[in-house]
Coordinates of C-alpha atoms in Angstrom, one line a residue:
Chain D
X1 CA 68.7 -64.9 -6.4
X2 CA 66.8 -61.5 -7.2
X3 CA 69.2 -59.3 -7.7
X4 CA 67.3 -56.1 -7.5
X5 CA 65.9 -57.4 -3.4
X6 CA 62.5 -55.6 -5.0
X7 CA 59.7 -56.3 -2.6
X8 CA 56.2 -55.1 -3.0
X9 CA 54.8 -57.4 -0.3
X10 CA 55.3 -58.1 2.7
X11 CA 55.1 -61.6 2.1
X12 CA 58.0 -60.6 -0.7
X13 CA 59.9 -59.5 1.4
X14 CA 60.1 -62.1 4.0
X15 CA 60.3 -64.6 1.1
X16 CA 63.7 -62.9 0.2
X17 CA 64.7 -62.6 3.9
X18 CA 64.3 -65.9 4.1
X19 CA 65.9 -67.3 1.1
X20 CA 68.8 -65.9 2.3
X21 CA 68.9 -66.6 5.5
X22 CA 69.1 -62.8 6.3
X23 CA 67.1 -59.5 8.4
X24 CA 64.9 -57.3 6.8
X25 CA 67.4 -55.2 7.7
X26 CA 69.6 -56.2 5.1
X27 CA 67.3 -56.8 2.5
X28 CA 66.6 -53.1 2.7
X29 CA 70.0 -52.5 2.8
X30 CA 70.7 -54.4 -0.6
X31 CA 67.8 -53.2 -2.4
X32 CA 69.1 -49.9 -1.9
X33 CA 72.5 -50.9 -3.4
X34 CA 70.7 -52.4 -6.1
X35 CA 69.1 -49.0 -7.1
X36 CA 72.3 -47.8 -8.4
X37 CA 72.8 -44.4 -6.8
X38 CA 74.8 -45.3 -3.2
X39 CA 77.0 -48.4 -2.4
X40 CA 76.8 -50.0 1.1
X41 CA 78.9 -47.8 2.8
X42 CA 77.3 -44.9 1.7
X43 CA 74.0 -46.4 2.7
X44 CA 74.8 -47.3 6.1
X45 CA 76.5 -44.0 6.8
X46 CA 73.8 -41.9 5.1
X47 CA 71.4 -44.2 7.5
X48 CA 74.1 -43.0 10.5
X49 CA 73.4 -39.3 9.7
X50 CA 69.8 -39.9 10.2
X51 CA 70.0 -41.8 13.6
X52 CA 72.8 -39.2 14.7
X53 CA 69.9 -36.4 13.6
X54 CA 67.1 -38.4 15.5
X55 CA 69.6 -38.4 18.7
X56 CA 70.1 -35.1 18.7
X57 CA 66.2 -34.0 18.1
X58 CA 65.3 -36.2 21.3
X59 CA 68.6 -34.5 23.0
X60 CA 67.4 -30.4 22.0
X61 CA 63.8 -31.5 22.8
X62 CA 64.5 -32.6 26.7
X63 CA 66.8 -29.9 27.0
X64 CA 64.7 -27.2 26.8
X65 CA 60.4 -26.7 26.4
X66 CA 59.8 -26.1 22.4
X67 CA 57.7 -22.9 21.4
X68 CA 55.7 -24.4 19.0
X69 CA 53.7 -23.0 16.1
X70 CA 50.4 -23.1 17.9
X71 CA 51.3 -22.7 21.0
X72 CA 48.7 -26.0 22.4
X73 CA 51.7 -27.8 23.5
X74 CA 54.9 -26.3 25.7
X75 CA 57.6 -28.7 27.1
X76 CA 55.8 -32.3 27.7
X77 CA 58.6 -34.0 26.6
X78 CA 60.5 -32.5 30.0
X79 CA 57.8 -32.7 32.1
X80 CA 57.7 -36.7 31.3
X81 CA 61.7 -36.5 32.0
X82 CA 61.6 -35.5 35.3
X83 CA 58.4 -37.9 36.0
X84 CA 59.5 -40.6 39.0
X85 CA 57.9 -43.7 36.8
X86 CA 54.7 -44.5 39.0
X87 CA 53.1 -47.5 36.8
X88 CA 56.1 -48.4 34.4
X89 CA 59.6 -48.0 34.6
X90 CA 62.5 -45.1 33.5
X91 CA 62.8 -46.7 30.2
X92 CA 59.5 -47.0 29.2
X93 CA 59.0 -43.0 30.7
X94 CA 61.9 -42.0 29.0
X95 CA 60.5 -43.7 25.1
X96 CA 57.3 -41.4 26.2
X97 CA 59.5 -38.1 27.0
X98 CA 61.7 -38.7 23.8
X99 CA 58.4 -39.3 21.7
X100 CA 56.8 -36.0 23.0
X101 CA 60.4 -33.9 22.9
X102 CA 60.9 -34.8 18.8
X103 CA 56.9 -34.3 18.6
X104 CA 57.2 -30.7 19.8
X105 CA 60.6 -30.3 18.1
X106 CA 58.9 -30.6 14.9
X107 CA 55.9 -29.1 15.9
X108 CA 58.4 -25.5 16.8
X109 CA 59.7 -26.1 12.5
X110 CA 63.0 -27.0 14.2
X111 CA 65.2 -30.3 12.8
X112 CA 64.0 -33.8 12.7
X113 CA 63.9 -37.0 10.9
X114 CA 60.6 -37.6 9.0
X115 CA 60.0 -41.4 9.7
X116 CA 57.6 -42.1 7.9
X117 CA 56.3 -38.1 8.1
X118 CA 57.0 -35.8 10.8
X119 CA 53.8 -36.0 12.4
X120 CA 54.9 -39.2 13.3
X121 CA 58.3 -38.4 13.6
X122 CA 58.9 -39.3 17.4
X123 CA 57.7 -42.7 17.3
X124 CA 60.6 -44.6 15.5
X125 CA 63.9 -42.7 17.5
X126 CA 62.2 -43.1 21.1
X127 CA 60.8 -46.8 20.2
X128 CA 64.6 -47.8 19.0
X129 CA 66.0 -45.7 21.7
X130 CA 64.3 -47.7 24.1
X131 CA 65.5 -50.9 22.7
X132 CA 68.9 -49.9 22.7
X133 CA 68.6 -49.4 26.2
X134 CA 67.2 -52.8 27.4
X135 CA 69.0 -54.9 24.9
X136 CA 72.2 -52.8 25.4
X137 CA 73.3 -52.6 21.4
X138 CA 76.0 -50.6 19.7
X139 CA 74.4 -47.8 17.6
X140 CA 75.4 -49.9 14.5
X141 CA 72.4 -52.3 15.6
X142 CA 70.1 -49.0 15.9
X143 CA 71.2 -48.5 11.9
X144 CA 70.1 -51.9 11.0
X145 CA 66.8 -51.8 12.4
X146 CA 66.2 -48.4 11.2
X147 CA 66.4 -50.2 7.7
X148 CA 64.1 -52.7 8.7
X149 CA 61.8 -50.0 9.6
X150 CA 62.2 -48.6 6.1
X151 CA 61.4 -51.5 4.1
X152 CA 58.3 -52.2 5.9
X153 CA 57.3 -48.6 5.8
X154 CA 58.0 -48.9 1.7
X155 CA 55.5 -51.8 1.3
X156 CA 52.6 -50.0 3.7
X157 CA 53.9 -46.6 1.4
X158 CA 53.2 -48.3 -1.7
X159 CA 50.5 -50.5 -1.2
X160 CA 48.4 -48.0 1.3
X161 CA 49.6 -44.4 2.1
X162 CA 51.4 -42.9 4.5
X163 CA 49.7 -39.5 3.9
X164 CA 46.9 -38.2 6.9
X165 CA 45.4 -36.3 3.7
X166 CA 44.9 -39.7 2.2
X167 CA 44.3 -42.2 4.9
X168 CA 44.4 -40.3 8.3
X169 CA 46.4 -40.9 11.2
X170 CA 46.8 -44.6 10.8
X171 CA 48.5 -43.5 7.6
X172 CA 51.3 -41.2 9.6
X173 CA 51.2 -42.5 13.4
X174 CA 50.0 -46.4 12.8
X175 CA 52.1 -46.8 10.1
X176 CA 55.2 -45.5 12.4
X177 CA 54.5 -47.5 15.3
X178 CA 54.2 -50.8 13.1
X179 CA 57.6 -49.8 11.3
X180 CA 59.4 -49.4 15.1
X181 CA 57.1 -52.7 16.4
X182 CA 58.9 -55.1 13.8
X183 CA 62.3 -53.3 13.5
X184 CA 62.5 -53.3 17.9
X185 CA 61.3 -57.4 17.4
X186 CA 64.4 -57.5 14.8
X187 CA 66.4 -56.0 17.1
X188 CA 65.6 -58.0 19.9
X189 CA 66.4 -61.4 17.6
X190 CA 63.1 -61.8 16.0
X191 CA 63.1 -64.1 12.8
X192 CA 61.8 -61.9 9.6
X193 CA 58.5 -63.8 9.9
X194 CA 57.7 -62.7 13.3
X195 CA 59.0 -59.0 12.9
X196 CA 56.3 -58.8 10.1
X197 CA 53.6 -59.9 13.0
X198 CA 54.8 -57.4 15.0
X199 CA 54.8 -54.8 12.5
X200 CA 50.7 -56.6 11.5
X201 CA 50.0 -56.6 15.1
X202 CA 50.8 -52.5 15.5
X203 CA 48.9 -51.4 12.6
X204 CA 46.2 -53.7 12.9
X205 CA 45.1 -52.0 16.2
X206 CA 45.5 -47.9 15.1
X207 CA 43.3 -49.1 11.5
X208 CA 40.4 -45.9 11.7
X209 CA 42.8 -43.7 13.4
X210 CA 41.5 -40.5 11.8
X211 CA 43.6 -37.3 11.5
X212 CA 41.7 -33.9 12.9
X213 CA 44.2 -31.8 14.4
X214 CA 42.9 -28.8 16.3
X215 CA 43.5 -25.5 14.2
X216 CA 45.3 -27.3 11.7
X217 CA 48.4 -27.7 13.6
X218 CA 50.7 -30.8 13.9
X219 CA 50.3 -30.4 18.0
X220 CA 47.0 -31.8 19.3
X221 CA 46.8 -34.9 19.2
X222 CA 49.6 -35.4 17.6
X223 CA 52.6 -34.8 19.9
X224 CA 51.2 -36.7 23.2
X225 CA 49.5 -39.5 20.2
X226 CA 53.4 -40.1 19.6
X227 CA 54.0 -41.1 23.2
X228 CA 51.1 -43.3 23.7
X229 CA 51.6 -45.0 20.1
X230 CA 55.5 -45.6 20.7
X231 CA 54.3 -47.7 24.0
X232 CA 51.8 -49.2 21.5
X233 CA 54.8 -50.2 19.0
X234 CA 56.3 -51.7 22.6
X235 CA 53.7 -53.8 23.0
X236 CA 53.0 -55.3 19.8
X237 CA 56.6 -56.1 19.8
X238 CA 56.4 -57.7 22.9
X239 CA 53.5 -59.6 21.5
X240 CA 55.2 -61.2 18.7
X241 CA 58.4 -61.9 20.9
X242 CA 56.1 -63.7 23.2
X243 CA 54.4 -66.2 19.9
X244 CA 51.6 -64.2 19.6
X245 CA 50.7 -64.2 15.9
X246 CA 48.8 -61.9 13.5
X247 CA 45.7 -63.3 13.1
X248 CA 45.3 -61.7 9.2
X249 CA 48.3 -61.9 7.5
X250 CA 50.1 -58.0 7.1
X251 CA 49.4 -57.8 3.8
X252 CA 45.9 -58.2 4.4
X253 CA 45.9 -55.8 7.5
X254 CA 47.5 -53.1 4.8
X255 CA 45.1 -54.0 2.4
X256 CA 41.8 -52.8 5.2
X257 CA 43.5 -50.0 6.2
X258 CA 43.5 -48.7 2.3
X259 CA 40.0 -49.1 2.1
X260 CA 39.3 -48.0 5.5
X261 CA 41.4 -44.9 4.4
X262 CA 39.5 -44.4 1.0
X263 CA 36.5 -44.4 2.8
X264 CA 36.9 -42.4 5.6
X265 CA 35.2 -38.8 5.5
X266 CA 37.4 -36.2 3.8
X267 CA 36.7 -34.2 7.2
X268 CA 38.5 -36.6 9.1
X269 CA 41.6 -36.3 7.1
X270 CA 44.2 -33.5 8.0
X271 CA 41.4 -30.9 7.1
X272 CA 40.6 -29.9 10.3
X273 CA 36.5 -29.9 10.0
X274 CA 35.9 -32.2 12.3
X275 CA 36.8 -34.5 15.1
X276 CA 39.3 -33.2 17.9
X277 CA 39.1 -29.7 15.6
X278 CA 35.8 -29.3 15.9
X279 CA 34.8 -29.1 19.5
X280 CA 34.2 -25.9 21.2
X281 CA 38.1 -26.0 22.3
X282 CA 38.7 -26.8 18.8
X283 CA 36.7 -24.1 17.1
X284 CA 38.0 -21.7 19.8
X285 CA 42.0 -22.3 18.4
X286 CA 40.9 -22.3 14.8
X287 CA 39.1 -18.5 15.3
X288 CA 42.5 -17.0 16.0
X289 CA 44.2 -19.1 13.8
X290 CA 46.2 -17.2 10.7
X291 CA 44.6 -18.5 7.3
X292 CA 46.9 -18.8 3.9
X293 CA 45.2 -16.5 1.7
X294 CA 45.8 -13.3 4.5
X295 CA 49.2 -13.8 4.1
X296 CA 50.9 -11.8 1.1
X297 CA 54.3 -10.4 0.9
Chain L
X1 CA 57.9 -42.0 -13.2
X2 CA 55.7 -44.6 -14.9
X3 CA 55.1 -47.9 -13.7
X4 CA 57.7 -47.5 -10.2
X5 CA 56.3 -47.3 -7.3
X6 CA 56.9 -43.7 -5.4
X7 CA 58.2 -44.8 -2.7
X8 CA 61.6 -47.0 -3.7
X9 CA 64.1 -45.8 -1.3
X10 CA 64.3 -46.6 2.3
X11 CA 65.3 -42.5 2.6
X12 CA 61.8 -41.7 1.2
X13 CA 60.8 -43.3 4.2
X14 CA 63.4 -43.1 6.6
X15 CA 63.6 -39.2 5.9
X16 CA 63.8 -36.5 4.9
X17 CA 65.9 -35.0 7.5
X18 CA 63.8 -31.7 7.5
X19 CA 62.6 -28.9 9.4
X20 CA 58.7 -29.5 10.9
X21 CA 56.3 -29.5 11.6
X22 CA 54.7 -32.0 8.5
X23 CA 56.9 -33.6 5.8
X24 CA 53.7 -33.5 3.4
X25 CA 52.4 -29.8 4.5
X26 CA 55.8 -28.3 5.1
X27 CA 59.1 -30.8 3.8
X28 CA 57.5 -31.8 0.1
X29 CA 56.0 -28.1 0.0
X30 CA 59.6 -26.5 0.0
X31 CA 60.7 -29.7 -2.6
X32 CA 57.4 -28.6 -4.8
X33 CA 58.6 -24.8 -4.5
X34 CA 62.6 -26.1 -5.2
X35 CA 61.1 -27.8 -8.7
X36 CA 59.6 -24.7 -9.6
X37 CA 62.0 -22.6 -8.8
X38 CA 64.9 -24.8 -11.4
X39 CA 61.7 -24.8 -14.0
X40 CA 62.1 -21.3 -14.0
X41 CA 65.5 -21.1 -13.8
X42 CA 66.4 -18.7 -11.1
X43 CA 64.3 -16.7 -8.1
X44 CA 60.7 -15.1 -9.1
X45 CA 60.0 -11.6 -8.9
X46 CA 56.2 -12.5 -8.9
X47 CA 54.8 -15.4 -7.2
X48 CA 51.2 -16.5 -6.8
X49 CA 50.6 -19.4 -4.9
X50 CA 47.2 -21.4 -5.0
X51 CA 46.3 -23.8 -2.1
X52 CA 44.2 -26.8 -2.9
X53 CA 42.8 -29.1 -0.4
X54 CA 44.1 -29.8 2.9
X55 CA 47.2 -27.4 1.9
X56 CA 44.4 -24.5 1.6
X57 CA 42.5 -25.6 5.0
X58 CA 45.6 -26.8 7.1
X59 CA 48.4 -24.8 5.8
X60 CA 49.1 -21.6 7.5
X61 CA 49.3 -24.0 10.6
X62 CA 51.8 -26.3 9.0
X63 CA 54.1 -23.7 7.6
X64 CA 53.4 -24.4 4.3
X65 CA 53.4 -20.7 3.2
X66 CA 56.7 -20.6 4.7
X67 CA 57.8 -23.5 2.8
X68 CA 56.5 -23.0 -0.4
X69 CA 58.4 -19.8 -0.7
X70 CA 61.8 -21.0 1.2
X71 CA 61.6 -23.4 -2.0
X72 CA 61.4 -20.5 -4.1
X73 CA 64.5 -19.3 -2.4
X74 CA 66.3 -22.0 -3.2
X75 CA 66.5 -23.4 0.0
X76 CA 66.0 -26.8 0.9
X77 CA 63.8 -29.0 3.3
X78 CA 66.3 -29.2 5.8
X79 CA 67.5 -25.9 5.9
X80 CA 67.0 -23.8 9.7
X81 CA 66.2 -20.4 7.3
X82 CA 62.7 -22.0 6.1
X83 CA 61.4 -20.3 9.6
X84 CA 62.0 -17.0 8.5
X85 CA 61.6 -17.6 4.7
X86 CA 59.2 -14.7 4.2
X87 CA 62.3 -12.2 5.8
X88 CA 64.5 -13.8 3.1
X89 CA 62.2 -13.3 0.3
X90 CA 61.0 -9.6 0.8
X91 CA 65.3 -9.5 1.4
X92 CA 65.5 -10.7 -2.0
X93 CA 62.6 -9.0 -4.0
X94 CA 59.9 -11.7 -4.2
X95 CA 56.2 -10.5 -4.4
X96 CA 53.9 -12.9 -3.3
X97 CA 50.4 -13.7 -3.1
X98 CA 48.7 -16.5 -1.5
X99 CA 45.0 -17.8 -2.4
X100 CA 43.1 -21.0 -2.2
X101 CA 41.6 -23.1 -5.6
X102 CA 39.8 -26.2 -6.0
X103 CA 41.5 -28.0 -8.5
X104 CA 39.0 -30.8 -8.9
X105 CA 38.3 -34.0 -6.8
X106 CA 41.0 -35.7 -8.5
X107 CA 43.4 -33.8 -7.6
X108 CA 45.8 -35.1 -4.4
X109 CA 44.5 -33.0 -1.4
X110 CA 48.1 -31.6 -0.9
X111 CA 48.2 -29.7 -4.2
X112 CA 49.6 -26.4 -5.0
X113 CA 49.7 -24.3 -8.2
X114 CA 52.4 -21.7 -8.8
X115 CA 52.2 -18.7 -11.3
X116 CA 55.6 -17.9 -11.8
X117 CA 57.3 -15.0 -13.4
X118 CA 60.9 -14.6 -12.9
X119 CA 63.1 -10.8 -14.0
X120 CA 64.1 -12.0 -17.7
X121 CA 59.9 -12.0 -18.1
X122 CA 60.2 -16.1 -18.0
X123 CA 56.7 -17.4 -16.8
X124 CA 56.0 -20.5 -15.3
X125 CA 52.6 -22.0 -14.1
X126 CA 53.0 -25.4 -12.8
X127 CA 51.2 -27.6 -10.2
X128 CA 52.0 -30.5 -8.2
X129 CA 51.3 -32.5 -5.3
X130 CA 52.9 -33.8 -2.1
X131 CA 52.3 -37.4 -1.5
X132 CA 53.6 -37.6 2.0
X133 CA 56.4 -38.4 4.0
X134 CA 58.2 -35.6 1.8
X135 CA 57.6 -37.4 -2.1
X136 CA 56.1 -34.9 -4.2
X137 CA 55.3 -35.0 -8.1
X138 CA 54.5 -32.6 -10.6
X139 CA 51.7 -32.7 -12.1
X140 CA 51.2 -30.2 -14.7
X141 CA 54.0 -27.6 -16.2
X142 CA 52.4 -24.7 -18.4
X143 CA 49.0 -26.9 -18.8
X144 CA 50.6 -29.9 -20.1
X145 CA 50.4 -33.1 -18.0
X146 CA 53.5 -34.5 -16.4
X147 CA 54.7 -37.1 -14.1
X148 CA 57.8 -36.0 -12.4
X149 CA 59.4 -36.4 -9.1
X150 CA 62.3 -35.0 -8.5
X151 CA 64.0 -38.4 -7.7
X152 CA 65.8 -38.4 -11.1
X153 CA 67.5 -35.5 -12.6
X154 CA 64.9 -34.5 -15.3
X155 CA 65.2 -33.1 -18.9
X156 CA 61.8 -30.5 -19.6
X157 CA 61.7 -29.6 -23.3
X158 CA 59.2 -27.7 -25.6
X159 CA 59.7 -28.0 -29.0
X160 CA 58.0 -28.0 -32.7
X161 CA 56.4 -31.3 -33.0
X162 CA 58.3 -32.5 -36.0
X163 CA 59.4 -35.9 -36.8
X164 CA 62.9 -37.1 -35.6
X165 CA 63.1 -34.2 -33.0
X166 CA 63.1 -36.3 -30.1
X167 CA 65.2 -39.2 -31.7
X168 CA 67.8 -35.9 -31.9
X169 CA 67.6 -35.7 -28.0
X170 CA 67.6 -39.3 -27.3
X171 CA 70.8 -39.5 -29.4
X172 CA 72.3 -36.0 -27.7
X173 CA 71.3 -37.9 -24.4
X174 CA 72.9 -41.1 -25.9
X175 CA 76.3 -39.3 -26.7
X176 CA 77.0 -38.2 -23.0
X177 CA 76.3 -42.0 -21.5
X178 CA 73.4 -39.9 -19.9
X179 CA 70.5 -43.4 -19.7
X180 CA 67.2 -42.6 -19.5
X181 CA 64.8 -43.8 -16.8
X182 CA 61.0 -42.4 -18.0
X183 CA 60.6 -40.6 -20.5
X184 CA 57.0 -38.8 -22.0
X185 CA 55.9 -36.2 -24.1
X186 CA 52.7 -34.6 -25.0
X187 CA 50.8 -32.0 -26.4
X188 CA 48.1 -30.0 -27.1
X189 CA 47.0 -31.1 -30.6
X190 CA 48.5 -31.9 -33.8
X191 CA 50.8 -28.8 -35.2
X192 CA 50.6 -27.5 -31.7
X193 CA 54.4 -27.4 -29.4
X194 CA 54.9 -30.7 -28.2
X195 CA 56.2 -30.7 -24.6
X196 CA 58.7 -33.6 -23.2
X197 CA 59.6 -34.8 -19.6
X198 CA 62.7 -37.3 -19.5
X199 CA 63.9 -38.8 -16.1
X200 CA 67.3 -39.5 -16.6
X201 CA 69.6 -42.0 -14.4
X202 CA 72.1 -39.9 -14.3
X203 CA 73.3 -36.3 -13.7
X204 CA 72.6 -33.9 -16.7
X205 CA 75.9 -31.8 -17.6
X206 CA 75.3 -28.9 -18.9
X207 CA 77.1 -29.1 -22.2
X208 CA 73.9 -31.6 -23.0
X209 CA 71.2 -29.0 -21.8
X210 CA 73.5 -26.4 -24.1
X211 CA 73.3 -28.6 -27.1
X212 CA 69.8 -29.8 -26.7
X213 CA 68.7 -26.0 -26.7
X214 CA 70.8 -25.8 -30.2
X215 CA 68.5 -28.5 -32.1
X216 CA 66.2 -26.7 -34.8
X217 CA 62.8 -26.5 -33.2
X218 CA 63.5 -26.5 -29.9
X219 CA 61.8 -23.9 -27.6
X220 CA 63.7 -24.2 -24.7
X221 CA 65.3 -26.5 -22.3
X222 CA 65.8 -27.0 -18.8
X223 CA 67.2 -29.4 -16.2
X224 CA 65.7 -29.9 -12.9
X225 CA 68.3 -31.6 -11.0
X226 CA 67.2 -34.3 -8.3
X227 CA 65.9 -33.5 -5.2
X228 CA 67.6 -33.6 -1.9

């Protein structure tokens, strides 16, 4: 038995899931025992605050349209709310509005959850909200799989980045939407094996995903990428549900999207010159944007 | 923190709870500006802030003026204030500056260094970096090179580099069941100060940072306490 439930793999960490005969869930949930600072009550009700914080960012985000920094986005979330689903259904509408409402929550510097990072911070809470709607689980379910999320976004942390200045959007919004793809296949009953393809099968697909937002703020692409990416985790999940199997193993799939990262152009990663922030719109934001070294006090 | 991997709790990843809009541009900036505030030891009077990298080309969008200096206030990731965090710091005296620097290609493109002086004429110049998702490290305090990340309450000393100074602290550190983590120290060259970072498992009481500042040869002391 390893005592510590250290994992620096994903293959480790299935390995321990496996061994005994329990989620990733609660591997996480040991390993963080194991570090010393916070037994399992504390964990789980530390991991309760955050949910309860997620909830309430999707609630102020519906409620009312967010004035964000920038000003390129103003009440999406809302305007997906009140949408009469045309192509999918309520739940799958309502996963887009709560991805866009957190989006622009943390785009107007007002209270989220970063998960991994706050550009990315929509993904996870709309994806698991979603869940918890069709499978109809208590919110203790909801903390489980949000430790599950955790642990797989550790190993992509660790082994890749989850930092757009390091590895683009892939690093922020692909890593997000694998870590809700295998937690929401957990959820749904998904051996650890097949929550890992699920999480393989989400990042795979987002690898190149650069990060050029327009003026330099989190707002375009981000907010509406959260949306489209959270139905992105939905599928991959589905996916692995349905036997459909990563066809390179996750550690390998983490493994590309390091290089890929290393080598993409430093203009494509959170520095806004180039991409999206480039075009004419692009160029036209960043004219009247403030810079850092105007501002003194 | 050598040899561990940054990210080794599932609330560096789940988390922080924080205010946006980036948890590298605008959470781990208000962590970096919360280390540098406790290496100083109270609120600068006198703060210039150089941008490096995406943090000088993306920053003023992401808030992480704003953030920088709420860390300087003392407040944290999390808190509603960081908004208004230039109101708060003309409220409480802070003169600040903000430029841009290249600090070389090496250098993580969230980087910030800080030029510190606080009203007892205490300077501090120290950079660091913000990995994402909200970890950050230090990088470099007063031109020595350090490792620290504000997960483990951390012992900063500069002392005379004499033999069986740091064996003093380790047994100070010893005597208040206080385990140590990481530890490192440097310095310039021989005969020069040596400079010493220790990440300790445990919270540092006071009474230890009291004594350790009492051991013949040391400069000074401080204790960053960990991060929220």
């Amino acid at each position: 038995m390893n005592k510590t439930y250290r994992f620096d793999t994903m293959a480790d960490l299935v390995a321990l899931a496996e061994a005994e005969d329990i989620s990733l869930g609660e591997v996480a949930l040991r390993h963080e025992v194991a570090l010393g600072q916070l037994d399992r009550d504390e964990v789980l009700a530390a991991m309760r605050t955050r949910w309860a914080t997620m909830k309430q960012s999707m609630e102020v985000g519906l409620a009312a349209p967010q004035k964000t920094m920038g000003g390129l986005s103003h009440g999406a979330g809302q305007m997906m709310a009140g949408h009469r689903p045309v192509l999918s259904d309520a739940i799958a509408t309502g996963v887009m509005a709560r991805a866009l409402a957190v989006n622009e929550c943390s785009a107007a510097m007002r209270r989220i959850v970063a998960a991994p990072t706050a550009g990315s911070s929509g993904i996870l809470p709309a994806s698991l909200w979603g869940a918890q709607q069709r499978l109809g689980c208590e919110d203790e379910a909801v903390v489980m799989a949000l430790l599950a999320a955790a642990a797989l976004g550790m190993v992509m942390a660790n082994r890749a980045t989850i930092s757009g200045a390091q590895g683009g959007c892939m690093a922020e919004v692909g890593v997000s939407a694998a870590m809700a793809a295998g937690a929401m296949a957990e959820m749904a009953g998904a051996p650890p094996d097949v929550a890992v393809h699920a999480m393989a099968l989400a990042l795979k697909n987002t690898l190149g995903l650069v990060c050029d937002p327009i003026g330099g703020y989190v707002e375009v692409p981000c907010i509406k990428r959260n949306a489209i990416f959270a139905i992105h985790a939905t599928t991959a999940a589905e996916m692995a549900l349905a036997g459909i199997r990563s066809f390179v193993p996750a550690d390998q799939v983490i493994a590309a999207m390091k290089e890929i990262g290393d080598a993409m152009p430093k203009k494509l990663k959170e520095t806004s010159q180039g991409g999206l922030a480039t075009t004419l719109i692009g160029l036209e934001v960043m004219a009247r944007r403030p810079r850092v070294d105007h501002v003194q006090g | 923190m050598g040899g561990m991997a940054p990210y080794d709790s599932v609330f560096s990843i789940i988390g922080p709870i924080m205010v946006g809009p980036s948890s590298s541009h605008t959470a781990g900036a208000a962590r970096l500006g919360g280390l540098a505030r406790a290496l100083l030891g109270g609120t600068p009077v006198e703060a210039e802030l150089d941008l490096h990298g995406s943090f000088a080309e993306t920053g003023a969008g992401h808030g992480t003026d704003r953030a920088l200096v709420a860390g300087l206030l003392g407040f944290s990731s999390g808190d509603d204030r960081l908004k208004d965090a230039f109101e708060h710091a003309r409220e409480a005296g802070i003169v600040w500056k903000f430029g841009t620097v290249n600090l070389g290609p090496d250098v993580h493109p969230c980087s910030v260094r800080f030029v510190l002086r606080a009203a007892d004429g205490e300077a501090l110049e120290m950079v660091g970096s913000s990995l994402g998702g909200g970890a950050v490290r230090i990088t470099s305090i007063q031109g020595y090179d350090v490792d620290i990340s504000g997960d483990y309450p951390t012992l900063v000393t500069v002392h005379e580099d004499r033999p069986g100074l740091v064996q003093e602290v380790s047994a100070l550190l010893s005597r208040y069941a206080v385990n140590i983590a990481f530890m490192r120290v440097a310095r310039h060259h021989r005969g020069a100060h040596a400079f010493m970072t220790l990440e300790a498992d445990h919270d540092l009481p006071p009474e230890l940072v009291t004594a350790t500042r009492a051991i013949p040869g040391m400069v000074s002391a401080r204790a960053l306490p960990r991060l929220a």
